[in-house]
PDB file of C-alpha atoms in Angstrom:
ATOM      1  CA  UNK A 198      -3.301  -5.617 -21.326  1.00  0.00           C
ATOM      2  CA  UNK A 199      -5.976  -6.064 -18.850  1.00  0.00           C
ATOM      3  CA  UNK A 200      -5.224  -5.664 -15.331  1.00  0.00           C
ATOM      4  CA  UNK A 201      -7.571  -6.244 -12.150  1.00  0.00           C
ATOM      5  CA  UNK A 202      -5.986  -4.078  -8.742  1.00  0.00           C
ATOM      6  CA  UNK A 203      -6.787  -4.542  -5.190  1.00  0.00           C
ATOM      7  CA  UNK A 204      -5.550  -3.003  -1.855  1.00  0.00           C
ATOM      8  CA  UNK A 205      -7.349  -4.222   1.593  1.00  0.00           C
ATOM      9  CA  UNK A 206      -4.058  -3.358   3.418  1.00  0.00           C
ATOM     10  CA  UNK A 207      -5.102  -1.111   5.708  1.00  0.00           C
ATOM     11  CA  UNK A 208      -8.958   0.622   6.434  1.00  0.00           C
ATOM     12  CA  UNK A 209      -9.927   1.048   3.058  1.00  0.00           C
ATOM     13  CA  UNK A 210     -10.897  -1.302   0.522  1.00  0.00           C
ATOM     14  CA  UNK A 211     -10.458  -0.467  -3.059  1.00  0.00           C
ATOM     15  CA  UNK A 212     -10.505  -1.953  -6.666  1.00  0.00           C
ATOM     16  CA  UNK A 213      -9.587  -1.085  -9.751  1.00  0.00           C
ATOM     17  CA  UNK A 214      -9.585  -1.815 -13.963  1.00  0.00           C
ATOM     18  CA  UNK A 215      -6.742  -0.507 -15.953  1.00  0.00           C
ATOM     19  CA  UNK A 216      -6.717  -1.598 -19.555  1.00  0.00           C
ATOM     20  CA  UNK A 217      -3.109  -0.710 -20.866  1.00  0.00           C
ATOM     21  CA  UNK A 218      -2.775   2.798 -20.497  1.00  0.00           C
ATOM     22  CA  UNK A 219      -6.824   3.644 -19.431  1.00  0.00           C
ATOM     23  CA  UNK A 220      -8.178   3.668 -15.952  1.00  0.00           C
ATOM     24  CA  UNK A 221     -11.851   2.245 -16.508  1.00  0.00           C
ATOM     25  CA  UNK A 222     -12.377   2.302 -13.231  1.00  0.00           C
ATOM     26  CA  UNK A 223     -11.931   2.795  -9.346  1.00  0.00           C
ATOM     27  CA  UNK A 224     -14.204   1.520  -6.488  1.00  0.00           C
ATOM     28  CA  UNK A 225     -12.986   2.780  -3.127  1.00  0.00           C
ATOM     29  CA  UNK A 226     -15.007   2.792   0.406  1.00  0.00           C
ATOM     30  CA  UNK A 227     -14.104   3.161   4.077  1.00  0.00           C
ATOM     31  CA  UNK A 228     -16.753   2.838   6.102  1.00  0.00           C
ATOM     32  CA  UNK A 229     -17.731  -0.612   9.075  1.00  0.00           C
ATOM     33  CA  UNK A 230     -17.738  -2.936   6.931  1.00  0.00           C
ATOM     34  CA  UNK A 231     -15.071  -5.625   6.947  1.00  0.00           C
ATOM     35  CA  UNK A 232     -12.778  -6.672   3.926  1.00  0.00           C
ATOM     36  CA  UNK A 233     -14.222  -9.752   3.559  1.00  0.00           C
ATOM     37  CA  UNK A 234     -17.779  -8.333   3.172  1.00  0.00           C
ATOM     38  CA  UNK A 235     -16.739  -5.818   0.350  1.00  0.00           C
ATOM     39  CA  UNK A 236     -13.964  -6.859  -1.349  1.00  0.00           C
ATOM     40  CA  UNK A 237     -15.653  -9.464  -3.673  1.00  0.00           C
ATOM     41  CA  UNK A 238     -18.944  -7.449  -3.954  1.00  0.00           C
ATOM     42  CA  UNK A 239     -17.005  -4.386  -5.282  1.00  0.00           C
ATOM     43  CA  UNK A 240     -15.036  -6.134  -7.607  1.00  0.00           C
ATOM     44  CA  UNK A 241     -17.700  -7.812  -9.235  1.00  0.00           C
ATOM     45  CA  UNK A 242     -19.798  -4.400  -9.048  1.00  0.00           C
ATOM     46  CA  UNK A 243     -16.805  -2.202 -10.843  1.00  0.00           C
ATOM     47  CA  UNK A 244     -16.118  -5.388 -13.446  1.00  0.00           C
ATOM     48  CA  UNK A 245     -19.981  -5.232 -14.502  1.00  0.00           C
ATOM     49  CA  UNK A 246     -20.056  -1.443 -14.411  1.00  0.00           C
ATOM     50  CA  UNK A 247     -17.240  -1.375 -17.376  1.00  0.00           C
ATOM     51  CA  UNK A 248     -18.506  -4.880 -18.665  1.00  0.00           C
ATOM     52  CA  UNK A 249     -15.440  -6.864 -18.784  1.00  0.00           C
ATOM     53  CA  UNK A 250     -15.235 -10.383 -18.113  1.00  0.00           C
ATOM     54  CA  UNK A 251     -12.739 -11.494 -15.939  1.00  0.00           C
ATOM     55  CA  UNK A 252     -11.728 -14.337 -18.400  1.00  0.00           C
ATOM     56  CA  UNK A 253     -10.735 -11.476 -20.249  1.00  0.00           C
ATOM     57  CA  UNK A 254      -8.141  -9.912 -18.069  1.00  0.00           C
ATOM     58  CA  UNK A 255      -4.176 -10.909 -17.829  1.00  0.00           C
ATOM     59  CA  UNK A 256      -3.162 -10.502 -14.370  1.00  0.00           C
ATOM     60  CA  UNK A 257      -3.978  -9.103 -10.986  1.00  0.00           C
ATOM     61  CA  UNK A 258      -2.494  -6.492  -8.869  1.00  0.00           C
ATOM     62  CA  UNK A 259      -2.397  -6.468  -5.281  1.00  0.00           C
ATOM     63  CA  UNK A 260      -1.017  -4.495  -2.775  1.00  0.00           C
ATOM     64  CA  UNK A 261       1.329  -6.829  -0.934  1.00  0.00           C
ATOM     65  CA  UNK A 262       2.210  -5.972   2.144  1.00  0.00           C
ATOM     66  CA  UNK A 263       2.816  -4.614   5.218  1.00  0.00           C
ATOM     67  CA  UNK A 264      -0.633  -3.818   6.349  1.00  0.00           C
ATOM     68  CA  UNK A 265      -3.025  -5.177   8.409  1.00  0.00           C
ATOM     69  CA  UNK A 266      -2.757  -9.156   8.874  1.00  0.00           C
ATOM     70  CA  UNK A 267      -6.571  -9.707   8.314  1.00  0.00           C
ATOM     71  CA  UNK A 268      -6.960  -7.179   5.396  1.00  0.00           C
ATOM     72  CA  UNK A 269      -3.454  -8.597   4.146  1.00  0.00           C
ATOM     73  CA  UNK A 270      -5.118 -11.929   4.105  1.00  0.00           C
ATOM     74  CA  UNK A 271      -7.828 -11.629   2.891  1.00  0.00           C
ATOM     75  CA  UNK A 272      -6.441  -9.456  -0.413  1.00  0.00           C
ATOM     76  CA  UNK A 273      -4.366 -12.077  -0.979  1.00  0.00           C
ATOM     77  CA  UNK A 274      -6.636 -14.451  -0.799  1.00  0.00           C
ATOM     78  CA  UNK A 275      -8.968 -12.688  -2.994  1.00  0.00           C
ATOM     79  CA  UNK A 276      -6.047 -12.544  -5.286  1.00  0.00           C
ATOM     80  CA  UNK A 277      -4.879 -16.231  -5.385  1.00  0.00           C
ATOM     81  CA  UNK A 278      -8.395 -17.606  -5.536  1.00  0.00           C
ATOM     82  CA  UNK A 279      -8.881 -15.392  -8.764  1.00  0.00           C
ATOM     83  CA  UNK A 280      -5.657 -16.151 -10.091  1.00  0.00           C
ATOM     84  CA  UNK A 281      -5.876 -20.166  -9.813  1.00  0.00           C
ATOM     85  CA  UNK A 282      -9.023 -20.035 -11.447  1.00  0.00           C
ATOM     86  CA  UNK A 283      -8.419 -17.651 -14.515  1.00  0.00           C
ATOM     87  CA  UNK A 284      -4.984 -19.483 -14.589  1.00  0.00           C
ATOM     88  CA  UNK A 285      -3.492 -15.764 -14.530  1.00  0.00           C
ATOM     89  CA  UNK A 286      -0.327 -14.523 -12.756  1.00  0.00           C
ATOM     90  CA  UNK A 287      -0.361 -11.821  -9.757  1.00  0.00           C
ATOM     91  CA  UNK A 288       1.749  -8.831  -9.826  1.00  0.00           C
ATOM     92  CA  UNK A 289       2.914  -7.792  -6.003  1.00  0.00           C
ATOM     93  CA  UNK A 290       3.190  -4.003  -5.473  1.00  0.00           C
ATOM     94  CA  UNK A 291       4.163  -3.123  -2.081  1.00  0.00           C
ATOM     95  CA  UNK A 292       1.853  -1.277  -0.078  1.00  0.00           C
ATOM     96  CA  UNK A 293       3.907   1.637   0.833  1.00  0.00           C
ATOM     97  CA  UNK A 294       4.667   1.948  -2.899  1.00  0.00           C
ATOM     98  CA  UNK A 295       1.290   2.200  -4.153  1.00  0.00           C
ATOM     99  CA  UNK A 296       0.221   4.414  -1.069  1.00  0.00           C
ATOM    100  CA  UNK A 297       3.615   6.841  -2.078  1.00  0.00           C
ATOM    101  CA  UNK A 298       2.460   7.068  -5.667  1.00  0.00           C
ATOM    102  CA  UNK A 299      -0.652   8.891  -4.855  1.00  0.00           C
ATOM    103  CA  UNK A 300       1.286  11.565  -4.841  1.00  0.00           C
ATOM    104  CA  UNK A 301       3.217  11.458  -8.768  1.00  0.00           C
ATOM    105  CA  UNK A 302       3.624  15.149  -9.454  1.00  0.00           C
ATOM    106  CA  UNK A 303       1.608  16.183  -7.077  1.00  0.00           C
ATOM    107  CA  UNK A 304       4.095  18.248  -4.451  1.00  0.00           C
ATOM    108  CA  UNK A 305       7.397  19.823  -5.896  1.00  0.00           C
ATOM    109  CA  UNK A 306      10.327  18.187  -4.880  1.00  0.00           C
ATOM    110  CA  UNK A 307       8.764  16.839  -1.432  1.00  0.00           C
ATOM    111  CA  UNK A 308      10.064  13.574  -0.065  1.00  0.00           C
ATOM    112  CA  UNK A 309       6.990  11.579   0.013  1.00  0.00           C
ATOM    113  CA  UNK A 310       6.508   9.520   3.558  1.00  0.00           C
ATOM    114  CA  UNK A 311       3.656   6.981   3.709  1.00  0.00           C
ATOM    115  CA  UNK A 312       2.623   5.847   7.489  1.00  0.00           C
ATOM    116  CA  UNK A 313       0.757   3.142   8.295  1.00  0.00           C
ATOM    117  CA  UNK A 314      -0.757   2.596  12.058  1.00  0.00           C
ATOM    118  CA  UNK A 315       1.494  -0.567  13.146  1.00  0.00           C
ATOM    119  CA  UNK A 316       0.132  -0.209  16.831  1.00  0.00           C
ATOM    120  CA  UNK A 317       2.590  -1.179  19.715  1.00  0.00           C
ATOM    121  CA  UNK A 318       3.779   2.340  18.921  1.00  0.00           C
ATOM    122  CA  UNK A 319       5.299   1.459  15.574  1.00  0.00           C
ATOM    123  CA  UNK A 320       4.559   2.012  12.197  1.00  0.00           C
ATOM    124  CA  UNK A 321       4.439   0.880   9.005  1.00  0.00           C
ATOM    125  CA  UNK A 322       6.615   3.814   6.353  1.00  0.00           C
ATOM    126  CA  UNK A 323       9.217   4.330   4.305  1.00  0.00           C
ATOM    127  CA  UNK A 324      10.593   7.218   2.308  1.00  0.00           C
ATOM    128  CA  UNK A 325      10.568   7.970  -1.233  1.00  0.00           C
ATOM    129  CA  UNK A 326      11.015  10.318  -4.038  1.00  0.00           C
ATOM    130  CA  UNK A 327       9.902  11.497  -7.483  1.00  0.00           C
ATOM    131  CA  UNK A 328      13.014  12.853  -9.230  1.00  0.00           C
ATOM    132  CA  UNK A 329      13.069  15.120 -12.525  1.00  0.00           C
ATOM    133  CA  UNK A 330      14.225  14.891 -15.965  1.00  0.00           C
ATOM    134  CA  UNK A 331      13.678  18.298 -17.681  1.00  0.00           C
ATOM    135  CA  UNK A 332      10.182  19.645 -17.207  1.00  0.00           C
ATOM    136  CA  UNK A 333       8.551  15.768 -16.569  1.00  0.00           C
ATOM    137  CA  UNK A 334       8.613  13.516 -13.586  1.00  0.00           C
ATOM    138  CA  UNK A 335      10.469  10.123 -14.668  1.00  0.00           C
ATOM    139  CA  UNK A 336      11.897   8.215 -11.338  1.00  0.00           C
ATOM    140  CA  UNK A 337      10.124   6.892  -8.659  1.00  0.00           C
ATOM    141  CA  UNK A 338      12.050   5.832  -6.078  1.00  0.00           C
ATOM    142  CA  UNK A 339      12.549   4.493  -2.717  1.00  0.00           C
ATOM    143  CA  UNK A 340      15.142   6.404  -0.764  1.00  0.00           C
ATOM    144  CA  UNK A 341      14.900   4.794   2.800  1.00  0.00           C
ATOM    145  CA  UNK A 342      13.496   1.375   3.254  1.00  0.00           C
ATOM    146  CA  UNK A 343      10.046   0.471   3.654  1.00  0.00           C
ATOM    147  CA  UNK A 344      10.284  -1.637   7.370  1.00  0.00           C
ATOM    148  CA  UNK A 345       7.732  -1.693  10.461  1.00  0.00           C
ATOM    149  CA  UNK A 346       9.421   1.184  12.927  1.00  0.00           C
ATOM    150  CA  UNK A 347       9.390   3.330  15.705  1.00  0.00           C
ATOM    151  CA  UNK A 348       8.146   6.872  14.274  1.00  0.00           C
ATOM    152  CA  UNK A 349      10.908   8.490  16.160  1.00  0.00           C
ATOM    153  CA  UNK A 350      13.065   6.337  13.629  1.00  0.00           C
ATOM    154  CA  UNK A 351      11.255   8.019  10.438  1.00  0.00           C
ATOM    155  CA  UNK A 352      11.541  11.291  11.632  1.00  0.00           C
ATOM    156  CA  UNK A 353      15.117  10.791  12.652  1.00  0.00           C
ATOM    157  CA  UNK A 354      15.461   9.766   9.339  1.00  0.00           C
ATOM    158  CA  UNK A 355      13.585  12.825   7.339  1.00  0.00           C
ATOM    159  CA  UNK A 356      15.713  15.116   9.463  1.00  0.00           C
ATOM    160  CA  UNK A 357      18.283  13.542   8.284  1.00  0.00           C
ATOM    161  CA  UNK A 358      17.982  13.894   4.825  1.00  0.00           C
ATOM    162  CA  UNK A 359      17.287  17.719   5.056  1.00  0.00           C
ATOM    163  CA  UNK A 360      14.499  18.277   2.661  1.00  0.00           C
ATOM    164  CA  UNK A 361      10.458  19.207   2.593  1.00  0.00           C
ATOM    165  CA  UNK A 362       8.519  16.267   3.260  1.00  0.00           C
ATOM    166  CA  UNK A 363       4.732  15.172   3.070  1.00  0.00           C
ATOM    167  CA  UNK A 364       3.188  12.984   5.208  1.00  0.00           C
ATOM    168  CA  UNK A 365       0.413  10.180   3.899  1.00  0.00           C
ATOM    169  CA  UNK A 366      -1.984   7.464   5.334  1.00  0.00           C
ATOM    170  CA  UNK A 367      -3.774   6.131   8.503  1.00  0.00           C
ATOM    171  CA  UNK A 368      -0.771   6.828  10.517  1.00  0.00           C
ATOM    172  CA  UNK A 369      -0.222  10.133  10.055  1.00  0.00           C
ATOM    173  CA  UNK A 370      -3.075  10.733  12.326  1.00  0.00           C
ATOM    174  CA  UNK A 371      -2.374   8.816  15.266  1.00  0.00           C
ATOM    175  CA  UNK A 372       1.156  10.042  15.240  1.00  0.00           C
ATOM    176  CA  UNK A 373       0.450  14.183  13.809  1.00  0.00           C
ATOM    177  CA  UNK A 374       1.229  15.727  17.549  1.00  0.00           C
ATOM    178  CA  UNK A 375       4.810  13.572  17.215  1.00  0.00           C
ATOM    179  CA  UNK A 376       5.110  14.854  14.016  1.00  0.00           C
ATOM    180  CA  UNK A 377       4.557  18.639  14.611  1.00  0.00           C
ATOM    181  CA  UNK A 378       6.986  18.221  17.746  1.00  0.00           C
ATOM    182  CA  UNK A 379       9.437  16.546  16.131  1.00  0.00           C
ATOM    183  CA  UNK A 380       9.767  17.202  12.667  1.00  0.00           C
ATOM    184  CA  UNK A 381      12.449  19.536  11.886  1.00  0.00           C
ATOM    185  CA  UNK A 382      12.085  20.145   8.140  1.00  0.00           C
ATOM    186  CA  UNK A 383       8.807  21.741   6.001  1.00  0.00           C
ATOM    187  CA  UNK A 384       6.581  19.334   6.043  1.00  0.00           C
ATOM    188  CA  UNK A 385       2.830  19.012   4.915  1.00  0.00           C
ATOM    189  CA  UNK A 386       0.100  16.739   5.208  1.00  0.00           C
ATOM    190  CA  UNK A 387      -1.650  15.360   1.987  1.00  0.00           C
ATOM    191  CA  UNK A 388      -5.443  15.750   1.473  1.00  0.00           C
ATOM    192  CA  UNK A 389      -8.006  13.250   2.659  1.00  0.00           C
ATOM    193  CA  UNK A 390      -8.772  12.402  -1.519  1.00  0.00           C
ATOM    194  CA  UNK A 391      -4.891  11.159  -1.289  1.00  0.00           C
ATOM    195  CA  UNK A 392      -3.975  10.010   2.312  1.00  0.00           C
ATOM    196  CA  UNK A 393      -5.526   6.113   1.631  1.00  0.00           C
ATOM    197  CA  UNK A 394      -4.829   3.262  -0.226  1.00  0.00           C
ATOM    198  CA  UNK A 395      -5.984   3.926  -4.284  1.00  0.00           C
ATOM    199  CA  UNK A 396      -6.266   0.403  -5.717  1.00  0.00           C
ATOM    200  CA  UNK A 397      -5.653   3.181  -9.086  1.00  0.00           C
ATOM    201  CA  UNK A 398      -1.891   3.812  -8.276  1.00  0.00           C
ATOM    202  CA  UNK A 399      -1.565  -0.111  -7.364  1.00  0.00           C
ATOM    203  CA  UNK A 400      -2.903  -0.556 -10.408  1.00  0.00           C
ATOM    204  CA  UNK A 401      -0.536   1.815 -12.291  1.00  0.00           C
ATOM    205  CA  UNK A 402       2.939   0.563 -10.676  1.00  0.00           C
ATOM    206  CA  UNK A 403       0.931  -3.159 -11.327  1.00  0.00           C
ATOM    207  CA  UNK A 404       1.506  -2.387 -15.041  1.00  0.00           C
ATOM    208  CA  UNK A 405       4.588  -1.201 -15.064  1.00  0.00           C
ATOM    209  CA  UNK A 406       5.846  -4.093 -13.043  1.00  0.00           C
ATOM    210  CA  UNK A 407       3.808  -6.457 -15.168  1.00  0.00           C
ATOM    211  CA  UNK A 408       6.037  -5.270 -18.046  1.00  0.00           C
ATOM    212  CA  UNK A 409       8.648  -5.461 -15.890  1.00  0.00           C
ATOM    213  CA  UNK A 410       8.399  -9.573 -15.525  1.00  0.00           C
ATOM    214  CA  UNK A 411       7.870  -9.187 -11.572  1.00  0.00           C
ATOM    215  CA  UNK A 412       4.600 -11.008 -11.355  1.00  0.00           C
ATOM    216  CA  UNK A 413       4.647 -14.383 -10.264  1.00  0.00           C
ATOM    217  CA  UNK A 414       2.416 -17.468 -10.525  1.00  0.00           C
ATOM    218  CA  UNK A 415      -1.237 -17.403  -8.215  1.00  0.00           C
ATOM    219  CA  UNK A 416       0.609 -20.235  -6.880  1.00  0.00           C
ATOM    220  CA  UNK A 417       4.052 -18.599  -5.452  1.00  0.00           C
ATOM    221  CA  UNK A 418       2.381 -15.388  -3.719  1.00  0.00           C
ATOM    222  CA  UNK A 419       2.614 -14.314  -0.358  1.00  0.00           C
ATOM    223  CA  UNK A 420       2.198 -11.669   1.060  1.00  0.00           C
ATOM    224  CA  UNK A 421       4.958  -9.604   2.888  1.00  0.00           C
ATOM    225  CA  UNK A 422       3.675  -8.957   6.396  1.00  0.00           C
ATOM    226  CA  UNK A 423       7.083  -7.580   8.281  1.00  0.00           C
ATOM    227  CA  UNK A 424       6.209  -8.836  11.610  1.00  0.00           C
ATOM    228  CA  UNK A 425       5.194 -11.882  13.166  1.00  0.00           C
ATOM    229  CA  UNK A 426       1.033 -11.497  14.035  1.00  0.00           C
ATOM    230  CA  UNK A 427       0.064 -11.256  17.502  1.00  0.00           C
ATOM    231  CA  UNK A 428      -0.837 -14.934  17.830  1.00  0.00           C
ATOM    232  CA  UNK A 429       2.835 -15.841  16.522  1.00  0.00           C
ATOM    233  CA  UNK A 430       3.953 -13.212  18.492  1.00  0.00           C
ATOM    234  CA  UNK A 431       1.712 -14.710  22.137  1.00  0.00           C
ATOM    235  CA  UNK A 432       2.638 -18.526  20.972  1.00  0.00           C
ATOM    236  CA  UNK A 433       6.136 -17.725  21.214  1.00  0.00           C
ATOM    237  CA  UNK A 434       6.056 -15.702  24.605  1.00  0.00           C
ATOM    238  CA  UNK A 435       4.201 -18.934  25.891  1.00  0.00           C
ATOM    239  CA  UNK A 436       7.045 -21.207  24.387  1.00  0.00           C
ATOM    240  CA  UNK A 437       9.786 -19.265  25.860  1.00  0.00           C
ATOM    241  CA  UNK A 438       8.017 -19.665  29.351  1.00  0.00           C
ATOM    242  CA  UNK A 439       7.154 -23.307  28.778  1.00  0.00           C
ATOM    243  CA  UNK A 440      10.377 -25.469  31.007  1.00  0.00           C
TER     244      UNK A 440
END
């Protein structure tokens, strides 16, 4: 199977190609531009690089959510404009998830902890796992929900839990000092080639989940933002003050 990924989420853009088990290809940039500028471009750069045609391909990955509204919307639209024309489903992988995966096999028995800047002082995270089976790494799972939270919540919750942890994504960065004060289990930081979005591990949990049956129609998708935007969040301030 032939699967197109995408992940606009947060600062980065990336694509990527995954025929069944290969990885064809990964186009990922940070740098000014906006989403909407480089999102199409790449894709139609890596698709021509590897010389598929998108006819050819069976669904489309896309990291769903939460992330940035804009870069959230535009993904998705990216997706369901693709999808209604190739008359292909989309396969929702959420964003935390394909951020967390970076790290398969990467750091011992770690906890993994994506963080996403969710400005107002929150963030976006959640906290996950790679468990073992012998000598190779089988489970992937989410041990403490992915929500949009105070980062004294997270790190209330890692100290909970009692065990190494690494830290990933935009977030970690605005909210390191926090971390360093407050984090009272080892902990590490993973290296810039791993701390963004990799439209390659949303591309790998795409397939799986693909196989799974948990795409849905172009149609159906939405995004999963986890908070109301700022303009929902201003029209309603305005409403409650309204007699």
């Amino acid at each position: 199977m032939k699967l197109l990924a995408i992940d606009s989420s947060g600062l980065t853009a990336t694509v990527a190609c995954m025929d069944g088990e290969t990885m064809l290809g990964e186009y990922t940039i940070q740098y000014k531009k906006t989403h909407s500028q480089t999102l199409l471009p790449m894709i139609d750069q890596v698709v021509k690089m590897i010389e598929w045609d998108l006819k050819t391909i069976d669904a489309i990955a896309v990291a769903a959510g939460p992330g940035s509204f804009t870069g959230l919307r535009i993904g998705a639209a990216t997706a369901k404009g693709l999808g209604l024309a190739l008359h292909i489903p989309i396969v929702p992988v959420p964003t935390l998830e394909g951020l967390a995966y970076n790290l398969y096999g990467g750091f011992g028995e770690n906890l993994v902890c994506p963080m996403m800047d969710a400005r107002r002082n929150q963030v976006y995270s959640g906290i996950y796992e790679f468990r073992t089976e012998g000598m190779r790494k089988t489970d992937f799972r989410e041990v403490w929900k992915g929500q949009a939270a105070a980062v004294s919540d997270v790190i209330e919750a890692l100290n909970g839990f009692g065990r190494p942890v690494t830290f990933l994504g935009d977030g970690t960065g605005v909210q390191k000092e926090y971390i360093e004060e407050n984090c009272h289990v080892p902990f590490d930081f993973a290296p810039p080639h791993l701390s963004r979005q990799k439209a390659g591990s949303v591309a790998v949990l795409g397939m799986q989940y693909l196989i799974e049956g948990k795409a849905v129609s172009a149609e159906c998708f939405k995004p999963a933002y986890f908070r109301l935007s700022q303009a929902e969040r201003e029209r309603m301030e305005r409403e409650k003050q309204t007699p």
